[in-house]
PDB file of C-alpha atoms in Angstrom:
ATOM      1  CA  SER K   1     106.781  86.613  91.028  1.00  0.00           C
ATOM      2  CA  ASN K   2     104.438  87.266  88.106  1.00  0.00           C
ATOM      3  CA  GLN K   3     100.827  86.570  89.007  1.00  0.00           C
ATOM      4  CA  PRO K   4      98.415  86.627  86.046  1.00  0.00           C
ATOM      5  CA  ILE K   5      95.854  89.442  86.051  1.00  0.00           C
ATOM      6  CA  SER K   6      92.306  88.830  84.821  1.00  0.00           C
ATOM      7  CA  ILE K   7      90.717  92.203  85.576  1.00  0.00           C
ATOM      8  CA  PHE K   8      92.381  95.610  85.711  1.00  0.00           C
ATOM      9  CA  ALA K   9      90.530  98.706  86.913  1.00  0.00           C
ATOM     10  CA  SER K  10      92.170 102.119  86.726  1.00  0.00           C
ATOM     11  CA  THR K  11      89.848 103.624  89.339  1.00  0.00           C
ATOM     12  CA  ALA K  12      87.715 102.402  92.248  1.00  0.00           C
ATOM     13  CA  ILE K  13      85.461  99.339  92.180  1.00  0.00           C
ATOM     14  CA  LEU K  14      82.096  99.469  93.965  1.00  0.00           C
ATOM     15  CA  THR K  15      79.923  96.510  94.853  1.00  0.00           C
ATOM     16  CA  GLN K  16      76.573  96.514  96.656  1.00  0.00           C
ATOM     17  CA  THR K  17      77.265  93.182  98.312  1.00  0.00           C
ATOM     18  CA  ASN K  18      80.627  91.454  98.710  1.00  0.00           C
ATOM     19  CA  PHE K  19      83.745  90.309  96.942  1.00  0.00           C
ATOM     20  CA  LEU K  20      84.054  86.543  97.253  1.00  0.00           C
ATOM     21  CA  ALA K  21      87.250  84.505  96.993  1.00  0.00           C
ATOM     22  CA  SER K  22      87.536  80.745  96.611  1.00  0.00           C
ATOM     23  CA  SER K  23      88.836  79.414  99.924  1.00  0.00           C
ATOM     24  CA  ASP K  24      87.604  75.812 100.120  1.00  0.00           C
ATOM     25  CA  ILE K  25      90.148  73.558 101.831  1.00  0.00           C
ATOM     26  CA  ARG K  26      89.667  70.987  99.068  1.00  0.00           C
ATOM     27  CA  ILE K  27      91.430  73.220  96.553  1.00  0.00           C
ATOM     28  CA  LYS K  28      94.428  73.955  98.772  1.00  0.00           C
ATOM     29  CA  ASN K  29      97.558  72.121  99.838  1.00  0.00           C
ATOM     30  CA  LEU K  30      98.284  73.179 103.405  1.00  0.00           C
ATOM     31  CA  SER K  31     101.889  73.777 104.420  1.00  0.00           C
ATOM     32  CA  ASP K  32     103.583  72.944 107.706  1.00  0.00           C
ATOM     33  CA  GLU K  33     105.495  76.216 107.569  1.00  0.00           C
ATOM     34  CA  THR K  34     104.907  78.755 110.302  1.00  0.00           C
ATOM     35  CA  ILE K  35     104.131  82.357 109.469  1.00  0.00           C
ATOM     36  CA  ASN K  36     107.097  84.630 110.101  1.00  0.00           C
ATOM     37  CA  LEU K  37     105.557  87.372 112.188  1.00  0.00           C
ATOM     38  CA  ASN K  38     108.838  89.275 112.259  1.00  0.00           C
ATOM     39  CA  HIS K  39     107.721  90.667 108.910  1.00  0.00           C
ATOM     40  CA  ILE K  40     105.212  92.807 110.810  1.00  0.00           C
ATOM     41  CA  ASP K  41     108.052  94.694 112.489  1.00  0.00           C
ATOM     42  CA  ASN K  42     109.753  95.347 109.154  1.00  0.00           C
ATOM     43  CA  ILE K  43     106.768  96.504 107.093  1.00  0.00           C
ATOM     44  CA  ASN K  44     105.745 100.089 107.761  1.00  0.00           C
ATOM     45  CA  PRO K  45     102.591 101.799 106.494  1.00  0.00           C
ATOM     46  CA  GLU K  46     103.070 105.135 104.792  1.00  0.00           C
ATOM     47  CA  ILE K  47     100.957 108.242 104.224  1.00  0.00           C
ATOM     48  CA  TYR K  48     101.087 109.336 100.597  1.00  0.00           C
ATOM     49  CA  THR K  49      99.331 110.918  97.646  1.00  0.00           C
ATOM     50  CA  TYR K  50      99.358 109.567  94.100  1.00  0.00           C
ATOM     51  CA  LYS K  51     101.457 111.300  91.474  1.00  0.00           C
ATOM     52  CA  ASP K  52      98.450 110.775  89.204  1.00  0.00           C
ATOM     53  CA  SER K  53      96.317 113.296  91.066  1.00  0.00           C
ATOM     54  CA  ILE K  54      93.765 113.310  88.235  1.00  0.00           C
ATOM     55  CA  ARG K  55      92.281 110.005  89.347  1.00  0.00           C
ATOM     56  CA  ASN K  56      93.013 110.168  93.050  1.00  0.00           C
ATOM     57  CA  PRO K  57      93.857 113.561  94.591  1.00  0.00           C
ATOM     58  CA  ARG K  58      93.241 112.442  98.165  1.00  0.00           C
ATOM     59  CA  LYS K  59      95.724 111.541 100.855  1.00  0.00           C
ATOM     60  CA  ASN K  60      96.049 107.790 101.369  1.00  0.00           C
ATOM     61  CA  ILE K  61      97.543 105.396 103.888  1.00  0.00           C
ATOM     62  CA  GLY K  62      98.949 102.066 102.847  1.00  0.00           C
ATOM     63  CA  PHE K  63     102.099 100.178 101.945  1.00  0.00           C
ATOM     64  CA  ILE K  64     104.840 100.568  99.348  1.00  0.00           C
ATOM     65  CA  ALA K  65     105.263  97.411  97.283  1.00  0.00           C
ATOM     66  CA  GLN K  66     109.050  97.773  96.958  1.00  0.00           C
ATOM     67  CA  ASN K  67     109.403  98.023 100.740  1.00  0.00           C
ATOM     68  CA  VAL K  68     107.214  94.962 101.250  1.00  0.00           C
ATOM     69  CA  PHE K  69     109.180  93.055  98.595  1.00  0.00           C
ATOM     70  CA  GLU K  70     112.372  93.400 100.667  1.00  0.00           C
ATOM     71  CA  HIS K  71     110.827  91.343 103.461  1.00  0.00           C
ATOM     72  CA  CYS K  72     107.907  89.454 101.857  1.00  0.00           C
ATOM     73  CA  PRO K  73     108.632  88.919  98.152  1.00  0.00           C
ATOM     74  CA  GLU K  74     105.784  86.413  97.975  1.00  0.00           C
ATOM     75  CA  ALA K  75     103.335  89.268  98.646  1.00  0.00           C
ATOM     76  CA  VAL K  76     104.413  91.191  95.543  1.00  0.00           C
ATOM     77  CA  SER K  77     103.863  90.537  91.841  1.00  0.00           C
ATOM     78  CA  ILE K  78     105.923  92.223  89.146  1.00  0.00           C
ATOM     79  CA  HIS K  79     104.415  93.041  85.757  1.00  0.00           C
ATOM     80  CA  GLN K  80     104.669  95.474  82.925  1.00  0.00           C
ATOM     81  CA  GLY K  81     102.926  98.690  83.846  1.00  0.00           C
ATOM     82  CA  VAL K  82     102.867 102.418  83.194  1.00  0.00           C
ATOM     83  CA  ILE K  83     104.232 104.897  85.713  1.00  0.00           C
ATOM     84  CA  PRO K  84     103.122 108.573  85.740  1.00  0.00           C
ATOM     85  CA  ASP K  85     106.653 109.936  85.492  1.00  0.00           C
ATOM     86  CA  ILE K  86     105.913 112.641  82.902  1.00  0.00           C
ATOM     87  CA  MET K  87     102.370 113.980  83.403  1.00  0.00           C
ATOM     88  CA  LYS K  88     102.858 116.957  81.091  1.00  0.00           C
ATOM     89  CA  VAL K  89     100.935 118.710  78.342  1.00  0.00           C
ATOM     90  CA  VAL K  90     103.402 119.157  75.482  1.00  0.00           C
ATOM     91  CA  ASP K  91     103.209 121.136  72.270  1.00  0.00           C
ATOM     92  CA  ILE K  92     102.991 119.191  69.031  1.00  0.00           C
ATOM     93  CA  LEU K  93     105.879 120.429  66.896  1.00  0.00           C
ATOM     94  CA  GLU K  94     104.837 118.607  63.757  1.00  0.00           C
ATOM     95  CA  LYS K  95     101.895 116.530  62.565  1.00  0.00           C
ATOM     96  CA  ASN K  96     102.403 114.356  59.512  1.00  0.00           C
ATOM     97  CA  GLU K  97      99.169 112.404  59.208  1.00  0.00           C
ATOM     98  CA  THR K  98      99.479 109.998  62.143  1.00  0.00           C
ATOM     99  CA  LEU K  99     103.125 110.785  62.942  1.00  0.00           C
ATOM    100  CA  ILE K 100     103.583 113.216  65.825  1.00  0.00           C
ATOM    101  CA  THR K 101     106.745 115.092  66.793  1.00  0.00           C
ATOM    102  CA  VAL K 102     107.258 116.638  70.242  1.00  0.00           C
ATOM    103  CA  LYS K 103     110.211 117.801  72.316  1.00  0.00           C
ATOM    104  CA  ASN K 104     112.156 115.129  74.172  1.00  0.00           C
ATOM    105  CA  ASP K 105     112.444 116.667  77.613  1.00  0.00           C
ATOM    106  CA  TYR K 106     111.994 113.346  79.404  1.00  0.00           C
ATOM    107  CA  ASN K 107     114.915 111.162  78.283  1.00  0.00           C
ATOM    108  CA  LEU K 108     112.672 108.957  76.170  1.00  0.00           C
ATOM    109  CA  LYS K 109     114.317 106.452  73.850  1.00  0.00           C
ATOM    110  CA  GLU K 110     113.370 104.562  70.730  1.00  0.00           C
ATOM    111  CA  LYS K 111     111.038 101.614  71.414  1.00  0.00           C
ATOM    112  CA  ASP K 112     109.869 103.153  74.689  1.00  0.00           C
ATOM    113  CA  ILE K 113     106.145 102.606  75.132  1.00  0.00           C
ATOM    114  CA  ILE K 114     104.340 105.690  76.391  1.00  0.00           C
ATOM    115  CA  LYS K 115     100.794 106.423  77.455  1.00  0.00           C
ATOM    116  CA  ILE K 116      99.224 109.518  75.932  1.00  0.00           C
ATOM    117  CA  MET K 117      95.867 111.245  76.232  1.00  0.00           C
ATOM    118  CA  VAL K 118      94.416 113.200  73.349  1.00  0.00           C
ATOM    119  CA  ASP K 119      90.895 113.579  74.681  1.00  0.00           C
ATOM    120  CA  GLU K 120      90.235 115.380  77.961  1.00  0.00           C
ATOM    121  CA  ASP K 121      87.156 113.244  78.528  1.00  0.00           C
ATOM    122  CA  ASP K 122      88.990 109.941  78.061  1.00  0.00           C
ATOM    123  CA  LEU K 123      91.306 109.312  81.002  1.00  0.00           C
ATOM    124  CA  SER K 124      92.075 105.752  79.924  1.00  0.00           C
ATOM    125  CA  GLY K 125      94.502 107.048  77.311  1.00  0.00           C
ATOM    126  CA  VAL K 126      96.197 105.122  74.532  1.00  0.00           C
ATOM    127  CA  TYR K 127      99.564 103.455  74.230  1.00  0.00           C
ATOM    128  CA  THR K 128     102.074 104.163  71.502  1.00  0.00           C
ATOM    129  CA  THR K 129     105.709 103.341  70.803  1.00  0.00           C
ATOM    130  CA  VAL K 130     108.446 105.905  70.282  1.00  0.00           C
ATOM    131  CA  ILE K 131     109.770 105.204  66.775  1.00  0.00           C
ATOM    132  CA  TYR K 132     112.443 107.910  66.758  1.00  0.00           C
ATOM    133  CA  ALA K 133     114.272 109.679  69.561  1.00  0.00           C
ATOM    134  CA  ASP K 134     117.269 111.947  69.943  1.00  0.00           C
ATOM    135  CA  GLU K 135     118.254 114.523  72.533  1.00  0.00           C
ATOM    136  CA  ASP K 136     115.827 117.079  71.162  1.00  0.00           C
ATOM    137  CA  ILE K 137     112.713 115.361  69.802  1.00  0.00           C
ATOM    138  CA  ILE K 138     110.729 112.151  69.765  1.00  0.00           C
ATOM    139  CA  LYS K 139     108.322 110.819  67.180  1.00  0.00           C
ATOM    140  CA  PHE K 140     105.436 108.440  67.661  1.00  0.00           C
ATOM    141  CA  LYS K 141     102.289 107.467  65.839  1.00  0.00           C
ATOM    142  CA  VAL K 142      98.669 107.886  66.805  1.00  0.00           C
ATOM    143  CA  THR K 143      95.594 106.395  65.206  1.00  0.00           C
ATOM    144  CA  SER K 144      93.819 108.489  62.628  1.00  0.00           C
ATOM    145  CA  ASP K 145      90.559 108.712  64.573  1.00  0.00           C
ATOM    146  CA  GLU K 146      92.137 110.470  67.547  1.00  0.00           C
ATOM    147  CA  ARG K 147      91.091 114.103  67.857  1.00  0.00           C
ATOM    148  CA  LEU K 148      94.433 115.884  67.846  1.00  0.00           C
ATOM    149  CA  LYS K 149      94.824 119.495  68.881  1.00  0.00           C
ATOM    150  CA  GLU K 150      97.954 121.606  69.164  1.00  0.00           C
ATOM    151  CA  THR K 151      99.008 119.845  72.347  1.00  0.00           C
ATOM    152  CA  ILE K 152      99.017 116.325  73.684  1.00  0.00           C
ATOM    153  CA  PHE K 153      99.204 114.968  77.222  1.00  0.00           C
ATOM    154  CA  ILE K 154     101.986 112.468  77.920  1.00  0.00           C
ATOM    155  CA  TYR K 155     101.123 110.439  81.004  1.00  0.00           C
ATOM    156  CA  GLY K 156     104.249 108.324  81.402  1.00  0.00           C
ATOM    157  CA  ARG K 157     106.226 105.373  80.154  1.00  0.00           C
ATOM    158  CA  GLN K 158     105.840 101.616  80.440  1.00  0.00           C
ATOM    159  CA  VAL K 159     108.256  99.728  82.692  1.00  0.00           C
ATOM    160  CA  ASP K 160     108.879  96.010  83.040  1.00  0.00           C
ATOM    161  CA  ASP K 161     109.116  95.979  86.827  1.00  0.00           C
ATOM    162  CA  PHE K 162     105.844  97.531  87.964  1.00  0.00           C
ATOM    163  CA  HIS K 163     105.194  96.225  91.494  1.00  0.00           C
ATOM    164  CA  GLU K 164     101.723  95.038  92.510  1.00  0.00           C
ATOM    165  CA  LEU K 165     100.924  94.304  96.156  1.00  0.00           C
ATOM    166  CA  ASN K 166      98.722  91.448  97.354  1.00  0.00           C
ATOM    167  CA  TYR K 167      96.862  93.095 100.224  1.00  0.00           C
ATOM    168  CA  ASP K 168      95.307  89.743 101.205  1.00  0.00           C
ATOM    169  CA  TYR K 169      98.778  88.627 102.250  1.00  0.00           C
ATOM    170  CA  ILE K 170      99.257  91.738 104.375  1.00  0.00           C
ATOM    171  CA  PHE K 171      95.801  91.327 105.931  1.00  0.00           C
ATOM    172  CA  THR K 172      96.459  87.676 106.760  1.00  0.00           C
ATOM    173  CA  LEU K 173      99.861  88.519 108.205  1.00  0.00           C
ATOM    174  CA  GLY K 174      98.271  91.196 110.381  1.00  0.00           C
ATOM    175  CA  PHE K 175      95.513  88.795 111.455  1.00  0.00           C
ATOM    176  CA  ALA K 176      98.137  86.214 112.462  1.00  0.00           C
ATOM    177  CA  GLY K 177      99.931  88.930 114.407  1.00  0.00           C
ATOM    178  CA  ILE K 178      96.714  89.853 116.227  1.00  0.00           C
ATOM    179  CA  LYS K 179      96.180  86.202 117.174  1.00  0.00           C
ATOM    180  CA  GLU K 180      99.738  85.938 118.483  1.00  0.00           C
ATOM    181  CA  SER K 181      99.319  89.178 120.440  1.00  0.00           C
ATOM    182  CA  ARG K 182      96.062  87.841 121.874  1.00  0.00           C
ATOM    183  CA  LYS K 183      97.898  84.734 123.107  1.00  0.00           C
ATOM    184  CA  ASP K 184     100.454  86.968 124.807  1.00  0.00           C
ATOM    185  CA  ILE K 185      97.682  89.076 126.357  1.00  0.00           C
ATOM    186  CA  ILE K 186      95.902  85.968 127.687  1.00  0.00           C
ATOM    187  CA  LEU K 187      99.194  84.677 129.122  1.00  0.00           C
ATOM    188  CA  LEU K 188      99.885  88.034 130.778  1.00  0.00           C
ATOM    189  CA  LYS K 189      96.364  88.087 132.231  1.00  0.00           C
ATOM    190  CA  GLU K 190      96.908  84.611 133.660  1.00  0.00           C
ATOM    191  CA  GLN K 191     100.244  85.672 135.134  1.00  0.00           C
ATOM    192  CA  LEU K 192      98.694  88.822 136.610  1.00  0.00           C
ATOM    193  CA  GLN K 193      95.845  86.785 138.067  1.00  0.00           C
ATOM    194  CA  ALA K 194      98.331  84.330 139.579  1.00  0.00           C
ATOM    195  CA  GLU K 195     100.335  87.206 141.062  1.00  0.00           C
ATOM    196  CA  LYS K 196      97.127  88.799 142.340  1.00  0.00           C
ATOM    197  CA  THR K 197      96.084  85.528 143.978  1.00  0.00           C
ATOM    198  CA  LEU K 198      99.546  85.147 145.515  1.00  0.00           C
ATOM    199  CA  THR K 199      99.431  88.727 146.795  1.00  0.00           C
ATOM    200  CA  GLN K 200      96.011  88.116 148.341  1.00  0.00           C
ATOM    201  CA  GLN K 201      97.284  84.936 149.986  1.00  0.00           C
ATOM    202  CA  GLN K 202     100.317  86.771 151.327  1.00  0.00           C
ATOM    203  CA  ALA K 203      98.095  89.582 152.607  1.00  0.00           C
ATOM    204  CA  THR K 204      95.880  87.028 154.375  1.00  0.00           C
ATOM    205  CA  THR K 205      98.938  85.362 155.902  1.00  0.00           C
ATOM    206  CA  ILE K 206     100.281  88.704 157.118  1.00  0.00           C
ATOM    207  CA  GLN K 207      96.894  89.612 158.564  1.00  0.00           C
ATOM    208  CA  ASN K 208      96.730  86.273 160.394  1.00  0.00           C
ATOM    209  CA  LEU K 209     100.225  86.807 161.767  1.00  0.00           C
ATOM    210  CA  GLU K 210      99.314  90.311 162.917  1.00  0.00           C
ATOM    211  CA  THR K 211      96.201  88.927 164.635  1.00  0.00           C
ATOM    212  CA  ARG K 212      98.290  86.286 166.387  1.00  0.00           C
ATOM    213  CA  VAL K 213     100.836  88.897 167.485  1.00  0.00           C
ATOM    214  CA  VAL K 214      98.095  91.129 168.887  1.00  0.00           C
ATOM    215  CA  SER K 215      96.563  88.147 170.683  1.00  0.00           C
ATOM    216  CA  LEU K 216      99.941  87.117 172.076  1.00  0.00           C
ATOM    217  CA  GLU K 217     100.658  90.657 173.297  1.00  0.00           C
ATOM    218  CA  ALA K 218      97.261  90.749 175.005  1.00  0.00           C
ATOM    219  CA  ARG K 219      97.940  87.446 176.749  1.00  0.00           C
ATOM    220  CA  LEU K 220     101.361  88.624 177.876  1.00  0.00           C
ATOM    221  CA  THR K 221      99.890  91.856 179.211  1.00  0.00           C
ATOM    222  CA  ALA K 222      97.194  89.923 181.081  1.00  0.00           C
ATOM    223  CA  ALA K 223      99.885  87.738 182.622  1.00  0.00           C
ATOM    224  CA  GLY K 224     101.732  90.830 183.810  1.00  0.00           C
ATOM    225  CA  LEU K 225     104.653  90.198 181.572  1.00  0.00           C
TER     226      LEU K 225
END
């Protein structure tokens, strides 16, 4: 699925209040389908760090979109995106005005779109297209106002199948699972209470029988039997 994106943020978003989402029933068509909670058993959280450690060096816990897609494809959107599969500072072999030549150590091909960074203070980077590539070198253009040095940082290449995960779907699935578990817990409590009541009744019955036996033995003893 390809869900349109209105806002893209490369780092964290902070708000002093809340994020609000439209959820009025009058804008929704409800379905009679039931939520498949078996997905919960198949989706496993992972502990990971980002390959782009510049923006996020910390350890994280979450889900892998490709793994979720296997079981819940509706929770994943696929778009064009850049992956940090190079992340290297490379020497500029040749500068011809805006045409740059560097070694091709990363199996880049003509028409590949790559993300580069020429300014250490600008982590957003710029995108450029490889206009020539062979086994040894690649060539691409940069804009004239970019402050080129003797090296350039190549972040990675653009892919057409970048997976984005809808965490609202995962949250809702987990919430539905909690509700279902709560039903099971309530049912178990009721069963335990019923068994407890039955056990108490049986204990009372046994106690009454024991009392009757003791009374009968006393009567027999009094009768000399």
